Coordinates of C-alpha atoms and ligand atoms in Angstrom, one line a residue:
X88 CA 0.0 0.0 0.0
X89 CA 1.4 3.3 -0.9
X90 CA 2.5 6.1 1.4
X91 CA 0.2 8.5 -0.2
X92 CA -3.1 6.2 0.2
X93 CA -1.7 5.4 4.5
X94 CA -1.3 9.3 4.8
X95 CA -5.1 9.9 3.2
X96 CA -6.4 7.3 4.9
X97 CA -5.2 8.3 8.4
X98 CA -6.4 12.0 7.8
X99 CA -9.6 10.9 7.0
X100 CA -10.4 8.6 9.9
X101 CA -9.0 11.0 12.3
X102 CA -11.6 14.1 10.6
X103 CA -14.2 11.7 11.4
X104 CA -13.5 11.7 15.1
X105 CA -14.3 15.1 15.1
X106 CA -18.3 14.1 14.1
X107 CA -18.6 11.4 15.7
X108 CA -19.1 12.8 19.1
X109 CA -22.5 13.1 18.4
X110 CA -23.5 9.7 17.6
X111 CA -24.9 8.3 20.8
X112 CA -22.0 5.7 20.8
X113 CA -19.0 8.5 21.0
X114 CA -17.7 7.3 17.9
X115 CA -16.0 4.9 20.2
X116 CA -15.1 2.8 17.1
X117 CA -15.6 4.4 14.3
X118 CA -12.7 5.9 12.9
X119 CA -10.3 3.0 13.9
X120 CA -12.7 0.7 12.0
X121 CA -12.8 3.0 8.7
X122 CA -8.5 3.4 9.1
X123 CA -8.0 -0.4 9.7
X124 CA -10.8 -1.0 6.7
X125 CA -9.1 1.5 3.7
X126 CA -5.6 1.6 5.0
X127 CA -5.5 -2.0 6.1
X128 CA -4.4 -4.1 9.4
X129 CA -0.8 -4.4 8.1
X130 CA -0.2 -0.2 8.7
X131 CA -1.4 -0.2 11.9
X132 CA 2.3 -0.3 12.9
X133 CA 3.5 2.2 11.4
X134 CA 0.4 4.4 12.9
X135 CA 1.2 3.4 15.7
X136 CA 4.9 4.7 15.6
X137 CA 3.5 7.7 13.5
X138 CA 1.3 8.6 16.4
X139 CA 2.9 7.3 19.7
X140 CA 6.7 8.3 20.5
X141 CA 8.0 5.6 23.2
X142 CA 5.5 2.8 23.0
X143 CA 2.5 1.5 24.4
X144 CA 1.0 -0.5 27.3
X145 CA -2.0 -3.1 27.4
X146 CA -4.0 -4.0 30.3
X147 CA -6.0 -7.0 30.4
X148 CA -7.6 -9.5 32.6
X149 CA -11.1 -10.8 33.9
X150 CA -12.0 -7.9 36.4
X151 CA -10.3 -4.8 37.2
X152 CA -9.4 -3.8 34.1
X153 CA -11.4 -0.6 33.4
X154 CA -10.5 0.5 37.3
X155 CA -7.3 -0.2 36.6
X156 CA -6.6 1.7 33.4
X157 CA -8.2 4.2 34.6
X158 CA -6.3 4.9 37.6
X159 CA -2.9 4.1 35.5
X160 CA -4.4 6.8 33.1
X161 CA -4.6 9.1 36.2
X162 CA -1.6 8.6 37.3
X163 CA 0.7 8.6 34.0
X164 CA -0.9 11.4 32.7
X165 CA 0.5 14.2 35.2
X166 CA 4.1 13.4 33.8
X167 CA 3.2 12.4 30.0
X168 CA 1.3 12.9 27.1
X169 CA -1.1 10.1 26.5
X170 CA -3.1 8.3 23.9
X171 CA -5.8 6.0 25.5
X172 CA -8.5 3.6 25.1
X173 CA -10.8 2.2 28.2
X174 CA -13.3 -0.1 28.5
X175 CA -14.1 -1.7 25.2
X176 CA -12.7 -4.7 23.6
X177 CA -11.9 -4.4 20.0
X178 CA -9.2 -3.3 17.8
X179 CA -11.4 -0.4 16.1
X180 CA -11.7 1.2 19.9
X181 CA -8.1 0.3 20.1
X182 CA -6.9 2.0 16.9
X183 CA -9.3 4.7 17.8
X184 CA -7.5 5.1 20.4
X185 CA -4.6 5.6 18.3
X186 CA -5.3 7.9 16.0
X187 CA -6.9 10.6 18.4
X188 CA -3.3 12.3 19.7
X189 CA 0.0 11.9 18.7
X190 CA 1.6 11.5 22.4
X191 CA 4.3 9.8 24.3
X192 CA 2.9 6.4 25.7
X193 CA -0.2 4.8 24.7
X194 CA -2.3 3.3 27.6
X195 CA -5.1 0.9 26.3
X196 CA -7.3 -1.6 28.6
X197 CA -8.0 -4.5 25.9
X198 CA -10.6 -7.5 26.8
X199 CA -10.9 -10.6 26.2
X200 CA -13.7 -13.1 26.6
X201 CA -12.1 -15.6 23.9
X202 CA -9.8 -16.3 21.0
X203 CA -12.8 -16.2 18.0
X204 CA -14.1 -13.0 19.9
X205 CA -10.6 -11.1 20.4
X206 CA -7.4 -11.5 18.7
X207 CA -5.0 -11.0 21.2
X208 CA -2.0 -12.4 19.0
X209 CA -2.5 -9.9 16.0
X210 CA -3.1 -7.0 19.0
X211 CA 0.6 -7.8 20.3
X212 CA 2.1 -7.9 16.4
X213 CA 0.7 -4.9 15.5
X214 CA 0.3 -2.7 18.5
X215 CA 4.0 -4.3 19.7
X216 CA 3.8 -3.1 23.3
X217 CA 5.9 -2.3 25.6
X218 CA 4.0 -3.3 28.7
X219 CA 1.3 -6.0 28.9
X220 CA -0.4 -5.9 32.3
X221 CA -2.7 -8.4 33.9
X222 CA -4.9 -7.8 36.3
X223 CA -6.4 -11.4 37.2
X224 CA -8.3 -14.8 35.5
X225 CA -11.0 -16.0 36.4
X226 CA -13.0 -18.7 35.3
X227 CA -16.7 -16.7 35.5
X228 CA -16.7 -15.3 31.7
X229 CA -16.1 -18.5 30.1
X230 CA -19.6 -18.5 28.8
X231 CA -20.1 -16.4 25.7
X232 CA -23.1 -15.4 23.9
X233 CA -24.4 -19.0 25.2
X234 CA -21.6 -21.0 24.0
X235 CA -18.9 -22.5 26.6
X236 CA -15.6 -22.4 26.2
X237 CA -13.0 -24.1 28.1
X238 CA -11.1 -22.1 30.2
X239 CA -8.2 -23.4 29.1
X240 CA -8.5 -21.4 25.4
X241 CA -9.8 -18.8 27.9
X242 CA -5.7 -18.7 29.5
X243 CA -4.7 -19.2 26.5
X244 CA -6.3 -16.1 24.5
X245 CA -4.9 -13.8 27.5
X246 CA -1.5 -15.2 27.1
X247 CA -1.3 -14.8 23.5
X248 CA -1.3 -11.1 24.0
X249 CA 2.2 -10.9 25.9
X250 CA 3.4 -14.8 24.0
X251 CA 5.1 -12.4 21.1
X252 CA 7.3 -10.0 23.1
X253 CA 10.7 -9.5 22.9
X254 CA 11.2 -6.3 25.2
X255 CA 9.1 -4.2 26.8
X256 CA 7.8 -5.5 30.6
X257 CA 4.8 -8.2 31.4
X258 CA 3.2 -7.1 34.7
X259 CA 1.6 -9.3 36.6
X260 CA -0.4 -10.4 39.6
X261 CA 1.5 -13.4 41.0
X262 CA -1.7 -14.2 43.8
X263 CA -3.4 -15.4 40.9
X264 CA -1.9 -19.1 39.4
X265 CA -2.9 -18.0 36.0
X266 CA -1.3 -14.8 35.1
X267 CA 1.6 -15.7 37.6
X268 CA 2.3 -18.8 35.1
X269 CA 2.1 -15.7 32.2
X270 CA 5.0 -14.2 33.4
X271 CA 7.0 -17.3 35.0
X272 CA 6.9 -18.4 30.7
X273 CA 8.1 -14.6 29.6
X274 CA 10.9 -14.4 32.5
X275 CA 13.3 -15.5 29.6
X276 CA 12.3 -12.6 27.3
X277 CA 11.4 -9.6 29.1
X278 CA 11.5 -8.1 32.4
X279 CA 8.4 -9.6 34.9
X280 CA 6.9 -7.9 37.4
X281 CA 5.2 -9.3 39.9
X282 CA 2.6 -7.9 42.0
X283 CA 0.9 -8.9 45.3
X284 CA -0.5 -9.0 48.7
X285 CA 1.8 -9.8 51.6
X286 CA -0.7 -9.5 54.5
X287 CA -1.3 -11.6 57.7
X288 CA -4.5 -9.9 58.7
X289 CA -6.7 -10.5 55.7
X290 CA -7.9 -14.0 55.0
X291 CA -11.0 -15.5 52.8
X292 CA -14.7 -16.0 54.3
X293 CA -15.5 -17.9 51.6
X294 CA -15.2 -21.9 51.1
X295 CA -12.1 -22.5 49.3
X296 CA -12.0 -23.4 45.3
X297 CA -10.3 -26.0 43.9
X298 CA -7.3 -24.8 41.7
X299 CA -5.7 -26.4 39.4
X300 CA -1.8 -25.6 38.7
X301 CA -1.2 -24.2 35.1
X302 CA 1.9 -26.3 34.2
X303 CA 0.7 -29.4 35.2
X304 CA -2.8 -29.5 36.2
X305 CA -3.0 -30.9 39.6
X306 CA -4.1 -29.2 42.5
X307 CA -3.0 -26.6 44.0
X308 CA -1.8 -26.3 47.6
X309 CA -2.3 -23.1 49.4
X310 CA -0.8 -22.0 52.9
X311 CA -3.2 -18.3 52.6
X312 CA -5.6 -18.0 50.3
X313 CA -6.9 -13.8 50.1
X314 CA -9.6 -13.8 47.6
X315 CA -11.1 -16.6 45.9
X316 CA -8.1 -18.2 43.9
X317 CA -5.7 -15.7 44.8
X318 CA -3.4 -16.4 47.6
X319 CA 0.1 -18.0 48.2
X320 CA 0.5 -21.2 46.5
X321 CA 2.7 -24.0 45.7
X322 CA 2.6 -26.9 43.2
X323 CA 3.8 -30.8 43.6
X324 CA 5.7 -30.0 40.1
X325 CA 7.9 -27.1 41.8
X326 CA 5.4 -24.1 40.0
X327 CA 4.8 -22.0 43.0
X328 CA 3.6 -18.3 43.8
X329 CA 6.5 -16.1 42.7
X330 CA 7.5 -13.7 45.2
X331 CA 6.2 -9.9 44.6
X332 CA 8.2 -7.5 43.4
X333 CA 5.9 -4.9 44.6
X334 CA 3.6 -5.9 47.9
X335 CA 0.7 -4.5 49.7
X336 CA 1.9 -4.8 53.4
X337 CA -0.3 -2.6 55.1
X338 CA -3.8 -2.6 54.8
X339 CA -5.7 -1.0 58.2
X340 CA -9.4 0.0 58.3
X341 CA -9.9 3.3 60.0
X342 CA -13.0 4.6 60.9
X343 CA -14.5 5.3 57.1
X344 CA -11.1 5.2 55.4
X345 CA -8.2 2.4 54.6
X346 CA -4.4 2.6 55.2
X347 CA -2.5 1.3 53.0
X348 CA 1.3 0.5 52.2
X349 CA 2.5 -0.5 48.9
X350 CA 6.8 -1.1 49.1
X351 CA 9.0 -2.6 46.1
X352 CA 10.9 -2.0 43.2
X353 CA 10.3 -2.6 39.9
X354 CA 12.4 -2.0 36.5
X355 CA 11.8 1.4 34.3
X356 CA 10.9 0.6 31.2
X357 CA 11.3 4.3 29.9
X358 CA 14.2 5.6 31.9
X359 CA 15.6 1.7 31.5
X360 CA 16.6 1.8 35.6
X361 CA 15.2 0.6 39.1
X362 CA 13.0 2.3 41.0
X363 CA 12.1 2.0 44.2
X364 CA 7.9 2.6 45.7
X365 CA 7.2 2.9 49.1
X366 CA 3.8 4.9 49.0
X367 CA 1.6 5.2 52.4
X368 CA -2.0 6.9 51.6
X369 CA -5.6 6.3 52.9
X370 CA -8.1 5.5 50.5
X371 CA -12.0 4.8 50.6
X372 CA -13.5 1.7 51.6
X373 CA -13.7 0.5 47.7
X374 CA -13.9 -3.4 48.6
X375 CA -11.0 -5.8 48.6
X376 CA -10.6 -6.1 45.1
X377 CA -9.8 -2.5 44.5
X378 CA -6.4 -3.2 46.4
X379 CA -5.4 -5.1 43.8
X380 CA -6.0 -2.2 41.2
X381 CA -4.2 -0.1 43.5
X382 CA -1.5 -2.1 43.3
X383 CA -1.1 -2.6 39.8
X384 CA -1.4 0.7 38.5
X385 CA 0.6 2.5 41.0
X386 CA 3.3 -0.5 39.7
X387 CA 2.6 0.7 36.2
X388 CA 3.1 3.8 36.9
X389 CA 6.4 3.2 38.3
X390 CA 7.3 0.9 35.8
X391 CA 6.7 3.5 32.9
X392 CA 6.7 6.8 33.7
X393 CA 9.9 9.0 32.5
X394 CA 9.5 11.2 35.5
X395 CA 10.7 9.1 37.8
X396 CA 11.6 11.7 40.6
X397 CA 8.9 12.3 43.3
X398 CA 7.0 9.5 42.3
X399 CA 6.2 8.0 45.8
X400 CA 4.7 11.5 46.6
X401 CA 3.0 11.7 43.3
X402 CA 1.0 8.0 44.0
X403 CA 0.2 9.2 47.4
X404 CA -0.8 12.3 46.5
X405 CA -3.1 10.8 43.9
X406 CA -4.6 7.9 46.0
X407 CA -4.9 10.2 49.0
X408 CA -7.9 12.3 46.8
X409 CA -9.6 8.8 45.3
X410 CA -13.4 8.3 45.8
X411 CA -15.9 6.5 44.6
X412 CA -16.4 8.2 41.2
X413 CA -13.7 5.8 40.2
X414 CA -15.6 3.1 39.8
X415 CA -17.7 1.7 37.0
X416 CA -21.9 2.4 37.0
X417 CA -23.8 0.2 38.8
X418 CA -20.9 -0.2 41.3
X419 CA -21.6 -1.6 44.5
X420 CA -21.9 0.5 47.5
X421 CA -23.4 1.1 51.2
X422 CA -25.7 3.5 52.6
X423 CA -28.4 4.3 54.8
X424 CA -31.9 3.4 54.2
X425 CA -34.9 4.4 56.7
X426 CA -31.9 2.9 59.7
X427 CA -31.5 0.7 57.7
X428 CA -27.7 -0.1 56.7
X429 CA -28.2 -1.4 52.9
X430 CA -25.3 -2.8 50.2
X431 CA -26.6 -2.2 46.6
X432 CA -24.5 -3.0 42.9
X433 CA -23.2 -5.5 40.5
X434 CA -21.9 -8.5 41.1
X435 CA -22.3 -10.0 38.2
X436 CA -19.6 -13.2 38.6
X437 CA -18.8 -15.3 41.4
X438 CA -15.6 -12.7 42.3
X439 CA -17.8 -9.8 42.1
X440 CA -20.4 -11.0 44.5
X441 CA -17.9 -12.4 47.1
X442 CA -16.1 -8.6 47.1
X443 CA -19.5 -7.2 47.8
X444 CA -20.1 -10.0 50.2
X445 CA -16.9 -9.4 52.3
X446 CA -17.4 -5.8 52.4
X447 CA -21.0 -6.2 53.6
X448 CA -19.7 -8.5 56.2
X449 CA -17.1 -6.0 57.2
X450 CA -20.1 -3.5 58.2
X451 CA -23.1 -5.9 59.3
X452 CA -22.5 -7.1 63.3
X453 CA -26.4 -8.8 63.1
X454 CA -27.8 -10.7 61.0
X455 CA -28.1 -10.0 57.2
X456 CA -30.8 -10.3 54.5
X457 CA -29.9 -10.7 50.6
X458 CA -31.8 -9.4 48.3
X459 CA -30.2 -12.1 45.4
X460 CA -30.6 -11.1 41.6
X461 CA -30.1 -14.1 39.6
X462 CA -28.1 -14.6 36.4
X463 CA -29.9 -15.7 33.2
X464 CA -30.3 -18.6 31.1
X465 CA -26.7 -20.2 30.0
X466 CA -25.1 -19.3 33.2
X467 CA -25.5 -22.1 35.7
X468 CA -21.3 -21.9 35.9
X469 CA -22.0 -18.2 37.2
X470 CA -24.5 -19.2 39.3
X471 CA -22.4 -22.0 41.1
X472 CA -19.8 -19.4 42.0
X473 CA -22.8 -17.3 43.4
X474 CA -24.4 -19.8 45.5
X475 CA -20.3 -20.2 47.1
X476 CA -20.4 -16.5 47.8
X477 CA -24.0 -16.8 49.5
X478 CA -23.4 -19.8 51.6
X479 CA -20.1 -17.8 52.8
X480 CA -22.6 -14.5 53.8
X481 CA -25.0 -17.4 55.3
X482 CA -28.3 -14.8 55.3
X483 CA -30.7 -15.1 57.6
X484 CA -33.7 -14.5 55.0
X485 CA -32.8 -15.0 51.5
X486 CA -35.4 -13.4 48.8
X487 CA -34.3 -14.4 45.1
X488 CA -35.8 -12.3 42.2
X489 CA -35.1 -12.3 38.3
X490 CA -31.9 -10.3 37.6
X491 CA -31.6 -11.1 33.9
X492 CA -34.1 -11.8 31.1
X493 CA -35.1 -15.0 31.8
X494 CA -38.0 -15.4 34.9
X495 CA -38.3 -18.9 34.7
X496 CA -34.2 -19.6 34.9
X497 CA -34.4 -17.6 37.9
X498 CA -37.3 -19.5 39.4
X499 CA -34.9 -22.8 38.4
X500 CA -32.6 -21.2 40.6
X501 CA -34.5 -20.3 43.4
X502 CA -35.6 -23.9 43.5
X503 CA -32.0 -25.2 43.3
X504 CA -31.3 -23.1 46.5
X505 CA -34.0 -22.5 48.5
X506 CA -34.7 -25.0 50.8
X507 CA -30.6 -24.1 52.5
X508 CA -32.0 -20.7 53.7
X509 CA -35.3 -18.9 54.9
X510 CA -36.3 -17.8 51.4
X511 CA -39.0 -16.2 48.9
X512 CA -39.2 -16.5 45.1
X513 CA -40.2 -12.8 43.3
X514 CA -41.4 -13.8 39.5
X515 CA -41.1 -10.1 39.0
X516 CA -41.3 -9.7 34.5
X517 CA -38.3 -8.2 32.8
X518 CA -39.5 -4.7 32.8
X519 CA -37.1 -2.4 34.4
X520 CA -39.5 0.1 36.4
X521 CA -41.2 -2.9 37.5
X522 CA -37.8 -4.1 39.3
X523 CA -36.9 -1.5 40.4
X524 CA -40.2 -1.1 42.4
X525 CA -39.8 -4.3 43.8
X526 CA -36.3 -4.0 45.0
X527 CA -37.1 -0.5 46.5
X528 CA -40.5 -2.3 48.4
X529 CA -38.6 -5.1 49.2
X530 CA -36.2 -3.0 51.1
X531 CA -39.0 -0.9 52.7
X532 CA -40.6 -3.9 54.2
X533 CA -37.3 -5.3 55.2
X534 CA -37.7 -6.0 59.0
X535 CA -33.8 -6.6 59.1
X536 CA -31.0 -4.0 59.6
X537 CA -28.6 -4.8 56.8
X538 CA -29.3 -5.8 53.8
X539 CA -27.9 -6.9 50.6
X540 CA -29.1 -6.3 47.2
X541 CA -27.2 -8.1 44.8
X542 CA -25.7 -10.5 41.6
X543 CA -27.0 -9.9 38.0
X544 CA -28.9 -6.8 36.4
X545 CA -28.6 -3.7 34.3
X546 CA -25.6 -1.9 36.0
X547 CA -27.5 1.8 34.9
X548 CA -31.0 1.3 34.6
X549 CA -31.4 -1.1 37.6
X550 CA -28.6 -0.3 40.1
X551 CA -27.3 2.9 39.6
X552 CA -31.7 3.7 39.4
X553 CA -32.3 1.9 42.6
X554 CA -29.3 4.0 44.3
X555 CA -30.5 7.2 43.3
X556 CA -34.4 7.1 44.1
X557 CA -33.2 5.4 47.5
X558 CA -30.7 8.5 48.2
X559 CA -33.2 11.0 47.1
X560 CA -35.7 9.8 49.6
X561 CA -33.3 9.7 52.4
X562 CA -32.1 13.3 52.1
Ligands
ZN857 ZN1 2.0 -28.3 38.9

């Protein structure tokens, strides 16, 4: 393809950002998918060294990966010029992504659910990063549109997208057996990362999962687990939890806030040195899981920034001023209802629901009613992992209403669990103001002090509607 054709190409798609603000999408994808369609796949390198001057950085796992770009985003962006992408999935949004600034470092969050879906492979050839980060994998999005995939293609699509690399720096979270093993087979290559939790106080509430190790497929052992499958683990084989290079080692709840510590070293990328982190700060009460996200993209941010003086002050500083608005729609939070102390959001997998399960545990000293929005037709695997999260929160009355589409999977549900707990089956239709109604009564009615609502539904025209009308009343 000529230079001429690449150079009218790339004009055009970028004039077309400038419109496409006005569709109601953002013209999230647009442009990169009329560039990649005239000028071709093949030139997306040399866009990508056209537009970005030191190199670019992909962030990628199961959950935490829009939190986590965005706070890496944050944080990055005081010392550097950025092109970014966040929250979507494709190479269009990607390439978007791309073509919107010419700047120093590109920051992208990719997802992916599986190999036909995503392309991970062709994303590391032609985007050639510099920095692959994982955040975790777990096994709750391994149904697709209906279809099941293993889990094992699952690993395998997210470790295509570092497989490739020859330089650059794969960060990773070594709690979790899965991306741990990512980087233990890239130690050869590039530099690894490792990230993690060193913590005596914090253990798991929940019934422990059955891992399997990723080299060879037997059990794991674990002496600590700290959420779900994370934890410190060790292998027959000799594949064991590498140790992190940069730990959480303090983590104290006071009154409304945490304290955290996050200590290590990693390797510069851009300034190609160590560099030492030792940040102290006090953050909300975002759930467990956040700590993770913490953790990884203040390690980014270390890792890649070409500033490096100051930085400890600059991730405190930061962290220090985080609320919730960093979170997602439809996130999960507590507040008071009528006395009542009520926990209301997404938790749409297994993981999700246990976070929002701990935290409600940390607040509730009585008993607990959960309010349990099921998950639709197709996802029996999601439900399994929900009914381990609801046996761990033990609630004294459990009501079960339709969270997704489907009212009679949720009624199969209901019967599957409720002769463990005190319980009541809610057929309510799939019509939004209808559910919403019902949760709001529900909660009304409750006779109990805390309550959780909870599991599947529309994170901004269920949750994030429930949270408001329950605020406005209570002001
Ligand atoms: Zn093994």
């Amino acid at each position: 393809m000529s230079n001429v054709k690449y150079t009218l190409v790339k004009k055009f798609s970028q004039l077309t950002l400038k419109t496409m603000h006005y569709l109601p999408t953002g013209g999230k994808s647009y442009p990169g998918f009329l560039f990649l369609k005239y000028s071709g796949r093949e030139t997306l390198p040399q866009l990508t060294s056209d537009q970005i001057d030191i190199g670019s950085i992909v962030i990628t796992g199961t959950n935490g990966k829009t939190t986590t770009t965005t706070m890496t985003i944050d944080l990055l962006s005081n010392d550097m010029k950025l092109s970014t992408s966040v929250d979507n999935n494709t190479i269009y949004a990607l390439t978007t992504g791309i073509l919107k600034d010419s700047s120093e470092l590109g920051v992208f969050e990719y997802g992916i659910r599986d190999i036909e879906h995503g392309e991970p492979d062709n994303i590391q050839r032609l985007i050639d990063p510099i920095g692959v980060v994982y955040t975790n994998i777990s096994r709750e999005h391994t149904q697709v549109l209906g279809v099941k995939n293993s889990f094992k293609d699952y690993v395998k699509a997210k470790t295509l997208l570092s497989q490739g690399m020859d330089k650059g720096v794969v960060i990773t979270n070594c709690d979790d057996p899965n991306t741990a093993y990512i980087g233990f087979n890239k130690q050869d290559d590039v530099h690894v990362t490792y990230y993690g939790f060193e913590l005596e106080s914090l253990e798991d509430i929940f019934e422990a999962p059955e891992v399997k190790c990723p080299h060879c497929a037997k059990a794991l052992t674990y002496s600590k687990h700290y959420m779900n499958h994370r934890g410190i683990y060790s292998c027959e084989c000799g594949f064991k939890r590498p140790e992190p290079d940069v730990k959480l080692t303090k983590f104290v709840t006071d009154r409304d806030k945490w304290i955290i510590t996050i200590e290590g070293r990693v390797y510069n990328q851009v300034v190609d040195d160590e560099v030492d982190i030792n940040a102290t700060m006090s953050v909300p009460m975002l759930g467990i899981h956040n700590l993770y996200n913490i953790l990884c993209s203040a390690t980014v941010y270390a890792s890649f920034t070409k500033d490096v003086e100051n930085i400890n002050e600059k991730i405190e500083d930061y962290f220090n001023k985080l609320d919730f608005t960093i979170l997602p729609p439809g996130r999960f939070e507590i507040f008071e209802v009528d006395d009542k102390l009520v926990g209301i959001g997404q938790g749409d997998n297994g993981d999700a629901l246990k976070v929002n399960t701990l935290l409600m545990d940390l607040y509730a000293d009585d008993e607990v009613e959960f309010i349990y929005n099921t998950p639709d037709e197709y996802e029996d695997e999601v439900f399994a992992d929900h009914q381990v999260a609801i046996r761990g929160l033990n609630p004294a009355h459990l009501i079960v209403v339709p969270g997704r589409v489907s009212v009679d999977k949720a009624e199969d549900y209901y019967n599957q669990i409720k002769d463990e707990y005190d319980s009541d089956f809610y057929p309510v239709e799939y019509d939004f103001e209808k559910r919403i109604n019902n949760i709001i009564g529900l909660i009304k009615d409750s006779e109990y002090k805390y309550i959780l609502v909870s599991g599947c539904g529309e994170e901004q025209l269920v949750w994030d509607e429930v949270k408001r009308r329950l605020k406005e009343e209570s002001s």
